[in-house]
PDB file of C-alpha atoms in Angstrom:
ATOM      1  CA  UNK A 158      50.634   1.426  13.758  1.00 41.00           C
ATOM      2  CA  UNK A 159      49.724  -0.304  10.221  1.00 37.00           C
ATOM      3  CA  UNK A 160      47.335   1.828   8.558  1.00 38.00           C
ATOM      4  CA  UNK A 161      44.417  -0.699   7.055  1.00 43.00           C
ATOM      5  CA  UNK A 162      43.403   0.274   3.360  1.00 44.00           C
ATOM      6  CA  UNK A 163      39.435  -0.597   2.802  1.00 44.00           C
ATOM      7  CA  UNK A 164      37.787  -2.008  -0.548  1.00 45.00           C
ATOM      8  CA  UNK A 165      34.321  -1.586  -1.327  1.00 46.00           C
ATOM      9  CA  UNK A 166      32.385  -3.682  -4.384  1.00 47.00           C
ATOM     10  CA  UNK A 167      31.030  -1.423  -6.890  1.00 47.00           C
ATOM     11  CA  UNK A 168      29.571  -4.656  -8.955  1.00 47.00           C
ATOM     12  CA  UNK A 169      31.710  -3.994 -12.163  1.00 44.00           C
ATOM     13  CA  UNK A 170      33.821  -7.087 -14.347  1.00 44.00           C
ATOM     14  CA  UNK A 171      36.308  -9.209 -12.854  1.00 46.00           C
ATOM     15  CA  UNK A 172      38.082  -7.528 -15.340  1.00 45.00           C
ATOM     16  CA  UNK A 173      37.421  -3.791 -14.843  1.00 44.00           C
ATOM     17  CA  UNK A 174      37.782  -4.303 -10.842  1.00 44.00           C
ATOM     18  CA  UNK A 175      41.475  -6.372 -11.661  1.00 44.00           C
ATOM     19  CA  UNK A 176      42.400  -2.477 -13.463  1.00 42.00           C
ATOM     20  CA  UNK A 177      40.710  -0.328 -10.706  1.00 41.00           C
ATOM     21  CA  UNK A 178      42.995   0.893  -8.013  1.00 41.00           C
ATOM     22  CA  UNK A 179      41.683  -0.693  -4.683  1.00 40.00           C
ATOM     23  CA  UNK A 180      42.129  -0.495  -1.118  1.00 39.00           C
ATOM     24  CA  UNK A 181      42.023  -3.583   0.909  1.00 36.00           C
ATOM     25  CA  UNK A 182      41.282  -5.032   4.450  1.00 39.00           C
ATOM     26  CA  UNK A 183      43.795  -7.397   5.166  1.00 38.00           C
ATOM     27  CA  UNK A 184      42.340 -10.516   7.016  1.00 38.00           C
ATOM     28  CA  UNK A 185      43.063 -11.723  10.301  1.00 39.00           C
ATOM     29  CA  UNK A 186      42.183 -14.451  12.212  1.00 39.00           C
ATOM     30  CA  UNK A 187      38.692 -14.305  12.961  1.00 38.00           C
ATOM     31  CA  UNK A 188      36.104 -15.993  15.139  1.00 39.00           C
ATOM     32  CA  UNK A 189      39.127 -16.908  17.262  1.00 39.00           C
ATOM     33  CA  UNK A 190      40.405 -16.138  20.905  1.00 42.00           C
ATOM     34  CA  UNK A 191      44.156 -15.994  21.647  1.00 45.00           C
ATOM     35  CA  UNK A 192      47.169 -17.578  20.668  1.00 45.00           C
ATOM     36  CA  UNK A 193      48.711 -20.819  19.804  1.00 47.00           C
ATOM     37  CA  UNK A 194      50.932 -22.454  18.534  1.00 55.00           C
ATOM     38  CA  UNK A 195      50.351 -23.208  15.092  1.00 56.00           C
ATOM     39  CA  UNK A 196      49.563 -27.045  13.534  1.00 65.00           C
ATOM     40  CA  UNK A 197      47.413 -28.198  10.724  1.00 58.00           C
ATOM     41  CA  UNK A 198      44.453 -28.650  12.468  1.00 49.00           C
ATOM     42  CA  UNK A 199      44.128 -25.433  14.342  1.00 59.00           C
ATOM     43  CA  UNK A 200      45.391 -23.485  10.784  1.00 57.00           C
ATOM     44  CA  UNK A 201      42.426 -24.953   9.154  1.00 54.00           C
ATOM     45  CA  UNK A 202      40.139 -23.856  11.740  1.00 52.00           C
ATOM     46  CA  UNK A 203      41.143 -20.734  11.384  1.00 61.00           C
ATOM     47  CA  UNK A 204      40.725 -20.726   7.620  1.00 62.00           C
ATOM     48  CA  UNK A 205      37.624 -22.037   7.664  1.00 66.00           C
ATOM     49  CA  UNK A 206      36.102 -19.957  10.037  1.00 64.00           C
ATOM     50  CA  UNK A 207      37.935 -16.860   8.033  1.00 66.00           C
ATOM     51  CA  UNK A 208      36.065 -17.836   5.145  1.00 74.00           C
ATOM     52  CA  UNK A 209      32.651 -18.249   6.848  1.00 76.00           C
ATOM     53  CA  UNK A 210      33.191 -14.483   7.835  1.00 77.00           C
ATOM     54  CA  UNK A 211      33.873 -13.310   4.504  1.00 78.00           C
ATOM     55  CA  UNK A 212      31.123 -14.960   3.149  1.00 84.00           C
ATOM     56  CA  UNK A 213      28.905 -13.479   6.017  1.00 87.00           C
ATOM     57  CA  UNK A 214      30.297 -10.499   5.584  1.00 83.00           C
ATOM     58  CA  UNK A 215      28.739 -10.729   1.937  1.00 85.00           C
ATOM     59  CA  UNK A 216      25.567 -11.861   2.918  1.00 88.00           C
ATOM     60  CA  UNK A 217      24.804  -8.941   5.133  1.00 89.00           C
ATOM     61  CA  UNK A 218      24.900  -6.377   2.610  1.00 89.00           C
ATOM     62  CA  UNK A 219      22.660  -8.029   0.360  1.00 89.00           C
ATOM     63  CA  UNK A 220      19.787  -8.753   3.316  1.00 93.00           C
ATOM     64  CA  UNK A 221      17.137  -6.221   4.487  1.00 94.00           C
ATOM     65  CA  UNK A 222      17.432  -5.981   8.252  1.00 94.00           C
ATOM     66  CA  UNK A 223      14.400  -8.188   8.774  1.00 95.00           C
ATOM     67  CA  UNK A 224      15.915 -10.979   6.646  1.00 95.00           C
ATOM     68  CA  UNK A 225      19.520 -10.608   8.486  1.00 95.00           C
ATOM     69  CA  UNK A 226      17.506 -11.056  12.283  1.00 94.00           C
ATOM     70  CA  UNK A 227      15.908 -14.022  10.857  1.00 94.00           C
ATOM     71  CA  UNK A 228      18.908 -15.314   9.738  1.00 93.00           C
ATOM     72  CA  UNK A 229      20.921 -15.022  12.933  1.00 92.00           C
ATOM     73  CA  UNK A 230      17.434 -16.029  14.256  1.00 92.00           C
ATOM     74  CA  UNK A 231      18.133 -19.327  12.674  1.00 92.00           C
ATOM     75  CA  UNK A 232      21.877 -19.558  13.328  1.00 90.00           C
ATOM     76  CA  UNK A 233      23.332 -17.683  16.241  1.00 83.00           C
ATOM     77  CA  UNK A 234      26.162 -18.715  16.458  1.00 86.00           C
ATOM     78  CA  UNK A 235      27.028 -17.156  13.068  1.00 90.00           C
ATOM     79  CA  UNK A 236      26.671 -13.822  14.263  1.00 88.00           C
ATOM     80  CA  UNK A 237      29.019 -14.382  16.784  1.00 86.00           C
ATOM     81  CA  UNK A 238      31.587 -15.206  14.033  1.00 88.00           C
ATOM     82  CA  UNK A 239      30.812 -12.241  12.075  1.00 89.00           C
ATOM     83  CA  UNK A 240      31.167 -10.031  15.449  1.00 84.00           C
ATOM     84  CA  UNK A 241      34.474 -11.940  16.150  1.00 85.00           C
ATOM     85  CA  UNK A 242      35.659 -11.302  12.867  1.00 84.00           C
ATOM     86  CA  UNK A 243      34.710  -7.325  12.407  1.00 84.00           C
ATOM     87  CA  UNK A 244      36.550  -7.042  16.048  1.00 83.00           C
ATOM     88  CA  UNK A 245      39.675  -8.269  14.601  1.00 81.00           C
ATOM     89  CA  UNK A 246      39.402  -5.878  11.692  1.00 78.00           C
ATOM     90  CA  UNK A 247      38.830  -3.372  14.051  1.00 84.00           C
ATOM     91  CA  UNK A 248      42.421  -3.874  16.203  1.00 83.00           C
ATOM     92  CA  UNK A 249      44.166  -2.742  12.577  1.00 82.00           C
ATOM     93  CA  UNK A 250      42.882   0.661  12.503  1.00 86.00           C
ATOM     94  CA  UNK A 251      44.475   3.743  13.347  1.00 86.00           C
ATOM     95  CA  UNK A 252      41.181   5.620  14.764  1.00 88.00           C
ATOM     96  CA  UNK A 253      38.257   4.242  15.311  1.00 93.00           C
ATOM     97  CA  UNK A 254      35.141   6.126  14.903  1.00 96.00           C
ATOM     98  CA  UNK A 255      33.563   4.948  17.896  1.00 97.00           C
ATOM     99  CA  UNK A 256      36.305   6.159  20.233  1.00 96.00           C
ATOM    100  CA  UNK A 257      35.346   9.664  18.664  1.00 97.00           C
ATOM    101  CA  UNK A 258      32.002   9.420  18.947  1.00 98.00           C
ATOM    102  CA  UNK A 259      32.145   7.999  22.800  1.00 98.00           C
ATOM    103  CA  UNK A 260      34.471  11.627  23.485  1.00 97.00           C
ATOM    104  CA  UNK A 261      32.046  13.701  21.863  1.00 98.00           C
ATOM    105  CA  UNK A 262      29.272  12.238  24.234  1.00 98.00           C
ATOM    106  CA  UNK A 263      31.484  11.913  27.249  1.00 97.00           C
ATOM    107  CA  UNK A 264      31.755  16.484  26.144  1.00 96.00           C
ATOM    108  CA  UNK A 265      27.562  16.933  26.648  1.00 96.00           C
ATOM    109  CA  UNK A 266      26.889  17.527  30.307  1.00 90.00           C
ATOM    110  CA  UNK A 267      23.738  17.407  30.344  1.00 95.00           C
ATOM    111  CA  UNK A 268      22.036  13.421  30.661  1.00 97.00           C
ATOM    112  CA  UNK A 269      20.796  12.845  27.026  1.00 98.00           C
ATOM    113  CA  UNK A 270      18.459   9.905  25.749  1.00 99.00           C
ATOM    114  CA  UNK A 271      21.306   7.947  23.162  1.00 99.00           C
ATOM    115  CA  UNK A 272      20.053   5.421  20.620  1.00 99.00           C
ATOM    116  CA  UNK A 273      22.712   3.271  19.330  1.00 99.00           C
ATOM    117  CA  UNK A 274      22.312   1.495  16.263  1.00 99.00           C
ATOM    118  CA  UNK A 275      23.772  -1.844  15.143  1.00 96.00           C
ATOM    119  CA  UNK A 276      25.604  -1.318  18.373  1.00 96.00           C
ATOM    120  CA  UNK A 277      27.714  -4.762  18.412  1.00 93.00           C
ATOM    121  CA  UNK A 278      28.481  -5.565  22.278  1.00 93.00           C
ATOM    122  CA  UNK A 279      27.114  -1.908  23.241  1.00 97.00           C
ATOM    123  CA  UNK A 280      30.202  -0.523  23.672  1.00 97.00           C
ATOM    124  CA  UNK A 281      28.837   2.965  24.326  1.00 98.00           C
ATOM    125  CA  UNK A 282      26.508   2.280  26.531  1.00 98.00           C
ATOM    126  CA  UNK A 283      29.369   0.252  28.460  1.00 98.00           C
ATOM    127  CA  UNK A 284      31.544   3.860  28.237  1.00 98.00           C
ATOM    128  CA  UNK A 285      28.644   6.213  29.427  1.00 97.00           C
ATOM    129  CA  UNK A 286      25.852   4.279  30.916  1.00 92.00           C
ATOM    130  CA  UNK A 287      26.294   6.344  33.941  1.00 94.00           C
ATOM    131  CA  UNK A 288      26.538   9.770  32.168  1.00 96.00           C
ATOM    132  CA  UNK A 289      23.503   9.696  29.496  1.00 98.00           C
ATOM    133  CA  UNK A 290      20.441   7.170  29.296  1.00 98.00           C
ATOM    134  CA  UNK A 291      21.752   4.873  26.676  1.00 98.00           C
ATOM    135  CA  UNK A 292      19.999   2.153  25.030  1.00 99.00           C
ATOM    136  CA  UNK A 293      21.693  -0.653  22.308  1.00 99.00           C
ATOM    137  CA  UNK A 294      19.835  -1.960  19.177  1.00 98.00           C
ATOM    138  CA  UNK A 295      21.120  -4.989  16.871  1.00 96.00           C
ATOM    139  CA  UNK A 296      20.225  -8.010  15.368  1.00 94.00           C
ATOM    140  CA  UNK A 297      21.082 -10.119  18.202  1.00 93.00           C
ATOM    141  CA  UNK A 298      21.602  -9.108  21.764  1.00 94.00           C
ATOM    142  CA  UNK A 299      25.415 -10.391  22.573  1.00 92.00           C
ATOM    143  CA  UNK A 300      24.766  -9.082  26.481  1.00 95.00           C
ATOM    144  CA  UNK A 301      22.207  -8.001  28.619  1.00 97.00           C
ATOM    145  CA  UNK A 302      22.859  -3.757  27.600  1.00 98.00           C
ATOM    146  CA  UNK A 303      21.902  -4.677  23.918  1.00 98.00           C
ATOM    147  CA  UNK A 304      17.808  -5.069  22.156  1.00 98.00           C
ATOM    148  CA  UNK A 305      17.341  -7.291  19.649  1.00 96.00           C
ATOM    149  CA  UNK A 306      15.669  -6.088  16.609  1.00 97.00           C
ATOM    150  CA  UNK A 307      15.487  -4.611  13.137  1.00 97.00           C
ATOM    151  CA  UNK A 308      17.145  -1.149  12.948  1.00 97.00           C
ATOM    152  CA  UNK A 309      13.897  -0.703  10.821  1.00 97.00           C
ATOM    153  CA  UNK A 310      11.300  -1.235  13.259  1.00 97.00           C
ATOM    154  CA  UNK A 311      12.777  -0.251  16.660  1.00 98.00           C
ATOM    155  CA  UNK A 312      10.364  -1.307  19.632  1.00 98.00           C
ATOM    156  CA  UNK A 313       9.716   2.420  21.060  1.00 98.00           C
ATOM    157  CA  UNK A 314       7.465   5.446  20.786  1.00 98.00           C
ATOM    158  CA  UNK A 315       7.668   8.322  18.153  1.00 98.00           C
ATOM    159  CA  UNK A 316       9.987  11.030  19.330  1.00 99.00           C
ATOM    160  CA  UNK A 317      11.848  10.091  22.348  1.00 99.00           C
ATOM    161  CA  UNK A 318      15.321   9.759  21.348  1.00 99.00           C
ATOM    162  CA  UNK A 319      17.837  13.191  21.405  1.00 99.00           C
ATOM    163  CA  UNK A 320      20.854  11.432  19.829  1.00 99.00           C
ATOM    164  CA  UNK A 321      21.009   8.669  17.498  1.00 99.00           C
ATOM    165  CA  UNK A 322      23.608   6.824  15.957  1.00 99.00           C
ATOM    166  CA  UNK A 323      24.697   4.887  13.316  1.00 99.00           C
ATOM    167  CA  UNK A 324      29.056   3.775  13.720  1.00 98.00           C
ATOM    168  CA  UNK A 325      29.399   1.594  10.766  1.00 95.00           C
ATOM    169  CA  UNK A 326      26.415   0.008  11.044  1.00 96.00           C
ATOM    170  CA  UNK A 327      24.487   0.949   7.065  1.00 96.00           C
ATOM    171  CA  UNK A 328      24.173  -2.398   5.835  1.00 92.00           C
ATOM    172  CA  UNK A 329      21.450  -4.097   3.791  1.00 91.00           C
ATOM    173  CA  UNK A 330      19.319  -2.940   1.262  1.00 93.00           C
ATOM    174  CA  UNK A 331      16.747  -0.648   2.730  1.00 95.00           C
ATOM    175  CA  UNK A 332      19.259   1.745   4.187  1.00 96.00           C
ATOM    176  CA  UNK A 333      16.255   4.702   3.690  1.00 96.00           C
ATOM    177  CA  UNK A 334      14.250   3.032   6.042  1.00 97.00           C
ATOM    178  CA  UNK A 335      16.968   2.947   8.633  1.00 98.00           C
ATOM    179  CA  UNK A 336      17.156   6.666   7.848  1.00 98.00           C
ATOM    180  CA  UNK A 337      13.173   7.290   8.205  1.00 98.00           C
ATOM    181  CA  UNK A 338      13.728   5.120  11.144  1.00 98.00           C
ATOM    182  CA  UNK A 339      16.072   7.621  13.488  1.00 99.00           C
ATOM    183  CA  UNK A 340      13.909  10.610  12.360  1.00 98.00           C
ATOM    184  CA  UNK A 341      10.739   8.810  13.702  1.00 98.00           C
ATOM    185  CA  UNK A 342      12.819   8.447  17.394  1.00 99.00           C
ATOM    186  CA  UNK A 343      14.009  11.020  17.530  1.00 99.00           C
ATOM    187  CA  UNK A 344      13.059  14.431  19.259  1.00 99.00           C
ATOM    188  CA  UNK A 345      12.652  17.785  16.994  1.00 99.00           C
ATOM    189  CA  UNK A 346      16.072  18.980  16.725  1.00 99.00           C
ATOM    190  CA  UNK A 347      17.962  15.732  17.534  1.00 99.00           C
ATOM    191  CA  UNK A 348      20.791  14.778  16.170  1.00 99.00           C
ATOM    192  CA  UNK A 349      21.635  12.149  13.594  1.00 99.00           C
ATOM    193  CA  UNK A 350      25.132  10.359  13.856  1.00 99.00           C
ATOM    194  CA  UNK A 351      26.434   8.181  10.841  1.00 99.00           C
ATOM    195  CA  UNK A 352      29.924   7.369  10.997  1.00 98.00           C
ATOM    196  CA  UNK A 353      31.228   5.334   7.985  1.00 96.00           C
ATOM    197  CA  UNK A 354      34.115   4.049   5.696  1.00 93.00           C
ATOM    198  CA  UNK A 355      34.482   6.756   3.032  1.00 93.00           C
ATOM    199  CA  UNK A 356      35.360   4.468   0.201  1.00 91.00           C
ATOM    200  CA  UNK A 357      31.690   2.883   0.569  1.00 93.00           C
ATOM    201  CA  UNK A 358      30.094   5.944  -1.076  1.00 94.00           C
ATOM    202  CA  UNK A 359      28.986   6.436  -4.349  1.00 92.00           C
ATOM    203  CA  UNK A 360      28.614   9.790  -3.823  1.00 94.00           C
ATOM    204  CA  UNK A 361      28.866  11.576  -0.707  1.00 95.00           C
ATOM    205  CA  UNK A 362      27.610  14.593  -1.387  1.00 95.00           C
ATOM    206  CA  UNK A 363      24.275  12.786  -3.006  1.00 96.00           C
ATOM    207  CA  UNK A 364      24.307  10.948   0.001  1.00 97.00           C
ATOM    208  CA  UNK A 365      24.090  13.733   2.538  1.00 97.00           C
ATOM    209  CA  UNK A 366      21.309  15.627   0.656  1.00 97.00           C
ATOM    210  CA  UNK A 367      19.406  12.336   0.278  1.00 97.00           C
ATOM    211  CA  UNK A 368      19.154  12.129   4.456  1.00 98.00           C
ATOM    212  CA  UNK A 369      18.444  16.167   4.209  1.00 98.00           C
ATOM    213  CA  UNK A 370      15.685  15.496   1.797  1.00 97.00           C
ATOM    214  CA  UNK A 371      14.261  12.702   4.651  1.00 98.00           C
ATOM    215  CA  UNK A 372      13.573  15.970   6.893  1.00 98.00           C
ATOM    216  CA  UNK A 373      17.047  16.208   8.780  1.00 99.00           C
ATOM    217  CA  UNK A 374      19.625  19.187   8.090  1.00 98.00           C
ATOM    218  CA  UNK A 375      23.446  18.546   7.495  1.00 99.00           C
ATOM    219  CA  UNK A 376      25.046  20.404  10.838  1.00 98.00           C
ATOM    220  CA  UNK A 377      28.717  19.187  10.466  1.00 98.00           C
ATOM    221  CA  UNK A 378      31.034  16.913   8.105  1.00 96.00           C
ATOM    222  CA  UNK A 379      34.739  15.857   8.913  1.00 94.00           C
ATOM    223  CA  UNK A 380      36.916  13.256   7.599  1.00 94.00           C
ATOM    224  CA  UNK A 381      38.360  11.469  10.556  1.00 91.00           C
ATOM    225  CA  UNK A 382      41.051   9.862   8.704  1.00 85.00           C
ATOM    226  CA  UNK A 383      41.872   9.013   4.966  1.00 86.00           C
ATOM    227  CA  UNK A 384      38.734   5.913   5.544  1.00 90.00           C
ATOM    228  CA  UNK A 385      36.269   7.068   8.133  1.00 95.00           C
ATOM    229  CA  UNK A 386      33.963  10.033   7.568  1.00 96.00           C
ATOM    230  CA  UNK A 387      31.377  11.497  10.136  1.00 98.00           C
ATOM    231  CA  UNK A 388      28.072  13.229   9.228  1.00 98.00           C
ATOM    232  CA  UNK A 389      25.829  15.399  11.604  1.00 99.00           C
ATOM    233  CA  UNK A 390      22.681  15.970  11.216  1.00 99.00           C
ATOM    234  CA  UNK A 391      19.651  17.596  12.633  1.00 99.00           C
ATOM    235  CA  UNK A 392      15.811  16.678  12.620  1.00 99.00           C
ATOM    236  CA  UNK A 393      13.920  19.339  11.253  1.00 98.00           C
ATOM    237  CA  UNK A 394      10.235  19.684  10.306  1.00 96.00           C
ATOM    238  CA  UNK A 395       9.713  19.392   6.532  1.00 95.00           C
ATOM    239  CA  UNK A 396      10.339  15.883   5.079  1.00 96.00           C
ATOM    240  CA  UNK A 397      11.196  16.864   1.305  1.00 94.00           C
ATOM    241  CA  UNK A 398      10.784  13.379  -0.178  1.00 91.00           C
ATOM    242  CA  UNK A 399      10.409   9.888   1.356  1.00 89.00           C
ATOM    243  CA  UNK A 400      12.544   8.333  -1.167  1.00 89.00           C
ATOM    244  CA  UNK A 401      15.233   9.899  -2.115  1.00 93.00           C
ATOM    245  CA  UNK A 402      17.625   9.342  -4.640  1.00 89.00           C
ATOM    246  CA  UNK A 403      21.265   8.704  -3.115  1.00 89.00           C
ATOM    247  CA  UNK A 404      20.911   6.603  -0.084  1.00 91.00           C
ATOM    248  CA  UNK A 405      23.212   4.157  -1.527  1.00 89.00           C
ATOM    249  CA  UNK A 406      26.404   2.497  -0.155  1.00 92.00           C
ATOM    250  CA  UNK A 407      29.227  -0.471  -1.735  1.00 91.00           C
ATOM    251  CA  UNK A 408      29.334  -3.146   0.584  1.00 87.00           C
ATOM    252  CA  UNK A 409      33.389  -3.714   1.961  1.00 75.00           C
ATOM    253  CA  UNK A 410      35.055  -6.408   0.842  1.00 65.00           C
ATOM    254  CA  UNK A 411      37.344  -8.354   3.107  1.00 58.00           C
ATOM    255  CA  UNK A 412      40.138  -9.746   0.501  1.00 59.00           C
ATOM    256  CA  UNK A 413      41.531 -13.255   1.906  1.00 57.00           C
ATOM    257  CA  UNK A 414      45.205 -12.697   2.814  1.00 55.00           C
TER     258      UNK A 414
END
């Protein structure tokens, strides 16, 4: 299976990023279904709705999750293309952290109370809506299993959630409020899920102690391949500081092909 290499923007020089080492997401097709044969008109489609992605894709990381709902708000159909497009991106890898996440839940036999965050078409709650009481947050609800909303104002009550997670889903600016976010939901001693590409951090390690410091402890860290790391955390008591230093990611850049 081709192995996918991911770039991140780090906002240095055309020039300095041209002499930096970088790993790329080849593009696809996006916001397309099936195959045909190719002519001119359908291949310009396709590259114009490529490009539209990309320069979604952009736009996302540079939004605060209330601007991002109003802008799909305003233009739903381009959050379909941007779905469409992340789905194709998603065939190319080897693992996907999702899939890991979905067989850690499918291992808990007791029914748990699962928040899933930027969710996409809720494919977890599709997996194990039988097994645990899931419920689906994003920007726009793509079927009936998913809530529409800001991942930084989630319409329920304080403390009610035992698992929440976040699979690729830390985009914006005001990631620390997605953060403070989960810990509000969730139940003393829940656990905190973030799954993400590892090339997006700045620095990990300042990373993980900036959610500790946001009253959660760090309860397990794996790499799940050379791109994907997965973070566990804990809700604890004591909120150190309410803004920490650290909660910083690069946004991924999807090079045209």
């Amino acid at each position: 299976m081709e192995v996918l290499p991911i770039s991140v923007a780090d906002g240095t020089s055309k020039k300095k990023k041209k002499k930096r080492k970088k790993h790329i997401i080849q593009e696809e097709d996006v916001c397309t279904e099936g195959k045909t044969e190719a002519n001119p008109v359908q291949d310009g489609y396709k590259k114009l709705e490529a490009g539209r992605f990309r320069f979604l894709n952009e736009q996302l990381y540079t939004m605060t999750g209330s601007e991002a709902l109003e802008y799909f708000r305003q233009d739903p159909n381009a959050f379909r293309c941007y779905h469409n497009g992340f789905a194709e991106q998603v065939k190319k890898w080897p693992t996907h952290p999702l899939d890991v996440i979905i067989r850690w839940l499918k291992s808990k036999q007791k029914q748990l109370v699962v928040f899933d965050l930027g969710c996409g078409d809720a494919k977890i709650a599709a997996a194990l809506g039988d097994v645990h009481k899931v419920r689906s947050f994003d920007l726009v609800a793509v079927n009936d299993m998913v809530t529409e909303c800001d991942m930084a104002h989630l319409p329920v009550e304080d403390s009610v959630a035992d698992i929440v997670i976040f699979c690729l889903s830390l985009m914006g600016t005001n990631i620390t409020d997605y953060i403070k976010e989960a810990r509000r939901v969730l139940k003393l001693g829940g656990v905190l899920k973030i799954a993400e590409v590892v090339s997006r951090f700045v620095n990990v390690k300042l990373f993980r102690s900036a959610v500790c410091k946001l009253g959660f402890d760090l309860t397990e860290k794996k790499e799940l391949t050379d791109y994907f790391t997965l973070m566990e955390f804990r809700k604890i008591e004591k909120v150190e500081n309410k803004r920490p230093f650290g909660l910083k990611l690069k946004p991924c850049v999807y090079k045209k092909r």
